[in-house]
Structure formats: structure tokens, C-alpha cells
Short mmCIF file of C-alpha atoms and ligand atoms in Angstrom, two decimals:
data_model
loop_
_atom_site.label_atom_id
_atom_site.label_comp_id
_atom_site.label_asym_id
_atom_site.label_seq_id
_atom_site.Cartn_x
_atom_site.Cartn_y
_atom_site.Cartn_z
CA MET W 1 2.14 -21.24 61.51
CA ALA W 2 1.01 -17.61 61.76
CA HIS W 3 4.17 -15.66 60.90
CA PRO W 4 7.55 -16.13 59.24
CA ASP W 5 9.93 -17.32 62.00
CA ASP W 6 7.34 -19.20 64.10
CA ALA W 7 8.33 -22.56 62.58
CA GLU W 8 12.00 -21.80 63.15
CA LEU W 9 11.33 -20.77 66.76
CA PHE W 10 9.18 -23.71 67.78
CA CYS W 11 9.74 -26.77 65.58
CA ALA W 12 12.71 -26.34 63.21
CA GLY W 13 14.79 -28.92 65.07
CA THR W 14 12.08 -31.50 64.49
CA LEU W 15 11.75 -30.42 60.85
CA ILE W 16 15.51 -30.93 60.43
CA ARG W 17 15.19 -34.45 61.89
CA LEU W 18 12.22 -35.24 59.63
CA ALA W 19 14.09 -33.95 56.58
CA ASP W 20 17.05 -36.15 57.53
CA LEU W 21 14.67 -39.13 57.46
CA GLY W 22 13.61 -38.17 53.93
CA TRP W 23 10.32 -36.45 54.73
CA GLU W 24 9.01 -33.80 52.34
CA ILE W 25 8.65 -30.60 54.36
CA HIS W 26 6.29 -27.66 53.76
CA ILE W 27 6.41 -24.53 55.88
CA VAL W 28 3.22 -22.47 55.71
CA THR W 29 2.53 -19.10 57.28
CA ALA W 30 -0.82 -17.34 57.27
CA ALA W 31 0.76 -13.86 57.08
CA PRO W 32 3.99 -12.55 55.57
CA GLY W 33 4.99 -10.69 58.74
CA ASP W 34 3.81 -7.30 57.51
CA CYS W 35 3.74 -5.73 61.01
CA GLY W 36 7.21 -6.91 61.99
CA THR W 37 8.88 -3.52 61.51
CA THR W 38 9.08 -0.03 62.96
CA THR W 39 10.51 1.62 59.85
CA GLU W 40 9.42 -0.11 56.64
CA THR W 41 6.16 -0.16 54.72
CA ARG W 42 3.88 -3.19 54.88
CA TRP W 43 4.92 -4.14 51.36
CA ALA W 44 8.66 -3.71 51.84
CA ILE W 45 8.79 -5.75 55.05
CA SER W 46 6.52 -8.45 53.56
CA ALA W 47 8.86 -8.86 50.60
CA ARG W 48 11.91 -8.97 52.84
CA ARG W 49 10.40 -11.46 55.28
CA THR W 50 9.09 -13.71 52.51
CA GLU W 51 12.66 -13.96 51.24
CA GLU W 52 13.94 -14.67 54.77
CA ALA W 53 11.34 -17.42 55.22
CA ARG W 54 12.17 -18.96 51.87
CA LYS W 55 15.87 -18.98 52.72
CA ALA W 56 15.26 -20.64 56.11
CA ALA W 57 12.95 -23.23 54.52
CA SER W 58 15.55 -24.03 51.87
CA LEU W 59 17.92 -25.24 54.60
CA VAL W 60 15.62 -28.25 55.12
CA ALA W 61 14.74 -28.40 51.41
CA ALA W 62 11.24 -27.25 52.37
CA SER W 63 8.70 -25.43 50.24
CA TYR W 64 7.52 -22.14 51.75
CA HIS W 65 3.88 -21.12 51.30
CA CYS W 66 2.09 -17.99 52.52
CA LEU W 67 -1.70 -17.53 52.68
CA ASP W 68 -1.30 -13.73 52.35
CA GLU W 69 -3.37 -12.79 55.37
CA HIS W 70 -2.29 -9.79 57.50
CA ASP W 71 -0.39 -9.76 60.79
CA GLY W 72 -2.71 -9.25 63.72
CA LEU W 73 -5.76 -9.73 61.51
CA ILE W 74 -5.66 -13.49 60.99
CA VAL W 75 -9.15 -14.82 61.63
CA TYR W 76 -10.95 -18.11 61.54
CA ASP W 77 -13.44 -17.43 58.79
CA ARG W 78 -14.72 -19.12 55.67
CA PRO W 79 -12.32 -17.58 53.09
CA THR W 80 -9.23 -18.26 55.21
CA LEU W 81 -10.29 -21.81 56.02
CA GLN W 82 -10.93 -22.43 52.32
CA LYS W 83 -7.39 -21.24 51.52
CA CYS W 84 -6.08 -23.71 54.11
CA LEU W 85 -8.20 -26.53 52.71
CA ASP W 86 -7.02 -25.83 49.16
CA LEU W 87 -3.37 -25.83 50.25
CA PHE W 88 -3.82 -29.02 52.28
CA ARG W 89 -5.35 -30.63 49.19
CA ARG W 90 -2.25 -29.77 47.16
CA VAL W 91 0.19 -30.95 49.85
CA ALA W 92 -1.79 -33.88 51.36
CA PRO W 93 0.07 -33.67 54.69
CA SER W 94 0.43 -36.79 56.82
CA LEU W 95 1.81 -34.87 59.82
CA VAL W 96 0.80 -31.31 60.74
CA ILE W 97 2.52 -29.14 63.36
CA THR W 98 0.77 -25.91 64.31
CA HIS W 99 0.43 -23.43 67.17
CA PRO W 100 -1.26 -24.45 70.42
CA ALA W 101 -4.91 -23.56 70.93
CA LYS W 102 -3.91 -21.03 73.61
CA ASP W 103 -0.95 -18.72 73.00
CA TYR W 104 0.09 -15.15 73.72
CA MET W 105 -1.03 -13.87 70.33
CA ILE W 106 -4.51 -14.34 68.88
CA ASP W 107 -3.02 -14.87 65.38
CA HIS W 108 -1.46 -18.06 66.73
CA GLU W 109 -4.77 -19.23 68.20
CA MET W 110 -6.61 -18.56 64.95
CA VAL W 111 -4.01 -20.49 62.97
CA SER W 112 -4.28 -23.36 65.44
CA LEU W 113 -8.02 -23.55 64.75
CA LEU W 114 -7.53 -23.24 60.99
CA ALA W 115 -4.92 -26.02 60.89
CA ARG W 116 -7.05 -28.24 63.12
CA ALA W 117 -10.14 -27.74 60.97
CA ALA W 118 -8.25 -28.20 57.69
CA SER W 119 -6.64 -31.37 59.04
CA PHE W 120 -10.01 -32.84 59.87
CA LEU W 121 -11.74 -31.93 56.61
CA TYR W 122 -9.28 -31.65 53.72
CA ALA W 123 -9.55 -35.27 52.61
CA ALA W 124 -13.35 -35.08 52.28
CA PRO W 125 -13.94 -35.00 48.51
CA ASN W 126 -16.28 -31.98 48.57
CA ALA W 127 -14.07 -29.82 50.83
CA SER W 128 -12.15 -28.21 47.97
CA GLU W 129 -12.10 -27.87 44.20
CA VAL W 130 -8.43 -28.92 44.23
CA PRO W 131 -8.18 -32.56 43.10
CA LEU W 132 -7.83 -35.08 45.91
CA ARG W 133 -4.40 -36.66 46.08
CA LYS W 134 -4.02 -40.37 46.72
CA GLY W 135 -3.26 -41.10 50.37
CA SER W 136 -5.07 -37.99 51.69
CA ARG W 137 -6.44 -38.64 55.18
CA VAL W 138 -6.71 -37.01 58.60
CA PRO W 139 -3.05 -36.34 59.47
CA TYR W 140 -1.20 -36.64 62.74
CA LEU W 141 -1.65 -33.26 64.44
CA TYR W 142 0.70 -31.75 66.99
CA TYR W 143 0.73 -28.39 68.74
CA CYS W 144 4.12 -26.82 69.26
CA ASP W 145 5.01 -24.80 72.33
CA PRO W 146 3.41 -21.44 73.04
CA ALA W 147 5.85 -18.56 73.59
CA GLU W 148 8.02 -19.36 76.64
CA GLY W 149 6.16 -22.66 77.10
CA VAL W 150 3.33 -21.00 79.00
CA ASP W 151 -0.29 -20.30 78.11
CA PRO W 152 -1.67 -16.72 78.02
CA LEU W 153 -2.48 -16.87 81.74
CA GLY W 154 1.07 -17.89 82.57
CA HIS W 155 0.36 -21.56 83.28
CA PRO W 156 3.09 -23.98 82.11
CA VAL W 157 2.08 -26.26 79.24
CA GLU W 158 2.57 -29.98 79.86
CA PRO W 159 3.92 -31.62 76.67
CA THR W 160 2.91 -35.10 75.54
CA THR W 161 6.09 -35.43 73.49
CA LEU W 162 9.66 -34.16 73.67
CA VAL W 163 11.90 -34.36 70.60
CA ASP W 164 15.63 -34.24 71.29
CA VAL W 165 17.12 -31.48 69.10
CA THR W 166 20.52 -31.29 70.76
CA ARG W 167 22.34 -32.14 67.53
CA GLN W 168 20.04 -29.93 65.47
CA LEU W 169 20.31 -26.81 67.64
CA ASP W 170 23.11 -25.19 65.63
CA LYS W 171 21.23 -25.60 62.35
CA LYS W 172 17.97 -24.50 63.96
CA THR W 173 19.82 -21.37 65.09
CA VAL W 174 21.07 -20.74 61.55
CA MET W 175 17.50 -21.15 60.26
CA LEU W 176 16.16 -18.67 62.83
CA ALA W 177 18.98 -16.25 62.05
CA CYS W 178 17.76 -16.16 58.43
CA HIS W 179 15.04 -13.87 59.83
CA ALA W 180 17.53 -11.03 60.05
CA SER W 181 14.88 -8.29 60.02
CA GLN W 182 13.42 -9.58 63.29
CA ARG W 183 16.75 -10.34 64.88
CA GLU W 184 18.04 -6.80 64.23
CA TRP W 185 14.91 -5.22 65.61
CA LEU W 186 15.05 -7.20 68.87
CA ARG W 187 18.78 -6.71 69.17
CA ALA W 188 18.35 -2.93 68.92
CA HIS W 189 15.46 -3.03 71.39
CA HIS W 190 17.01 -5.32 74.04
CA GLY W 191 20.71 -4.67 73.50
CA THR W 192 21.26 -8.45 73.46
CA ASP W 193 20.70 -11.15 70.87
CA GLU W 194 17.36 -11.88 72.48
CA TYR W 195 15.92 -13.39 69.30
CA LEU W 196 18.28 -16.35 69.28
CA ASP W 197 18.75 -16.41 73.07
CA SER W 198 15.03 -16.81 73.83
CA MET W 199 14.79 -19.75 71.43
CA LYS W 200 17.78 -21.41 73.09
CA ARG W 201 16.35 -20.80 76.58
CA LEU W 202 13.11 -22.60 75.66
CA ALA W 203 15.02 -25.48 74.02
CA ALA W 204 17.18 -25.85 77.13
CA MET W 205 14.17 -25.68 79.47
CA ARG W 206 12.35 -28.41 77.50
CA GLY W 207 15.53 -30.44 77.20
CA GLY W 208 15.97 -30.30 80.96
CA GLN W 209 12.59 -31.99 81.39
CA GLY W 210 13.77 -35.03 79.44
CA GLY W 211 17.44 -35.26 80.39
CA MET W 212 18.55 -33.73 77.07
CA ALA W 213 20.58 -30.60 76.33
CA ALA W 214 17.90 -29.25 73.98
CA ALA W 215 14.40 -30.35 73.03
CA GLU W 216 11.24 -29.19 71.31
CA ALA W 217 7.95 -29.89 73.07
CA PHE W 218 4.65 -30.89 71.52
CA VAL W 219 1.12 -31.69 72.61
CA GLN W 220 -0.52 -34.26 70.36
CA HIS W 221 -4.14 -33.72 69.32
CA ARG W 222 -5.81 -37.03 70.17
CA GLY W 223 -9.48 -36.25 69.65
CA HIS W 224 -11.99 -38.22 67.62
CA ALA W 225 -10.85 -39.14 64.08
CA TYR W 226 -7.20 -38.08 64.52
CA PRO W 227 -4.40 -40.68 64.73
CA ARG W 228 -3.64 -41.19 68.42
CA ASP W 229 -0.38 -43.13 68.43
CA ASP W 230 2.58 -40.84 69.08
CA LEU W 231 4.27 -40.69 65.68
CA LEU W 232 6.96 -38.21 66.75
CA ALA W 233 7.88 -40.33 69.77
CA SER W 234 8.17 -43.45 67.63
CA LEU W 235 10.22 -41.65 64.95
CA PHE W 236 12.51 -40.04 67.52
CA PRO W 237 12.67 -42.23 70.63
CA ALA W 238 14.65 -40.82 73.54
CA GLU W 239 18.18 -42.21 73.46
CA LYS W 240 18.96 -44.35 76.46
CA SER W 241 22.10 -43.28 78.26
CA ALA W 242 24.61 -46.11 78.72
ZN1 ZN V 1 3.97 -15.64 65.42
#
């Protein structure tokens, strides 16, 4: 993901379900959220948000990693891609969830490209100096929702996969609320708890499309070389109502 809180906003319910199945979870952000403030220095807010991200990740026993890029300045270039490749080599992910290719913020689009490229290449022996772990291969790749479920031109995104997070919504909310610096800022700005409310609105909207109270939506990357069977759908099949 690009920033601390993006994973909690768009896929934490699914991460909770994966953790419950025994999956090892890693949450990675490209930047530490250094522009997410109106009052603090870049360094102070980065330290605070890193701690918030670590706390949220700990709720699903996840490791939190940051590539130490800067908010608003995340780019698809050789040094950043190499950092991604090196991290992928250490983690050897079998399932990757990242931002969609088109989203309201360019940081998200850059991260989408970086994650897609690293997924494709990391298992090639010469892609990184980091030793290749056994079982490394092109992982399942899914794009989470863009903000509000619409692309930058306002067109609704059609998901390939809905994951029911009705039972995980409370914990997802607690994870998102770990990002207190962002919640306080939006609360002061809007006068409502918009931070948590907007997440719940999207979960309810996606849930409504599948007859669930709350869901997270994904589009699976099914291009050449990537696994094409819908892993998330087979792990979390929609429950049939009696
Ligand atoms: Zn973001």
C-alpha cells in the first residue's frame, strides 16, 4: 500500500480472515505518511504514524514494513522497484493485495505498478541480491477498491471478488482507529467521525452488492503468468442463506 491506513481502509477485514486461517501477514507501505498533518513536522508525524501502523498490524499479528519513500512523491523508478523486489525476496508472498491501477491519488497508482512489477519478477534469481526463498513464485495478485469504489473519473469499479467482512467489521474498525492522527484531523475538519464512517459506507455499499452486511471488493489480476483461479473466492466462499 502507499500510506499507513490504506490497508486498514481497504482490506483489513480480509487480512483478519486470512490471519484466522493461519496465514502470515505482512503490511507494507511505501511512505510513512509524512504529509498527513497540518501541525507537525515531517519527522514527528512519520514517527507517530509508524507507531500507529505497527499497532494496527499487531492486531492481526502482522509485520509492518515501510519503504521510506515520501508522501506524494512515490514514483515507479529503479531504486523504488529494487526496494520492493528486495522486500518481496525476504517475504516470498504467495498472495499480494495492492491498490488498483487507477485511483484518486497518484501515490496509489505508483504503488500498484510497483507491486505488480515486483510480483512478476521477484522470484527470478537475478532480480535481487537477497537470497531466494524456497517456494518463491508469481503470487496471486488482487487490487483493492479505489477510494469510494470509483476510479479517478468517477466511474464505478466492477469487482471480480467480494469478501464478506460482516463479522470482521468491528475489528477492522479498531484497526483503522489505531490511526488516531488521521482520525482526529478528519474529525476536526468534518465535525463527524468521517474517517471511520467513510470506511463503513464503502463496506456497506460493497456488501449490498453481494447480499452481505459488509464486504471488501477486489479485482483479480489475471494477466499472463499470474495465477488466474480466484483464491480469495475459494478461501472465503459466500455463505448460502438457508
Ligand atoms: Zn493512501
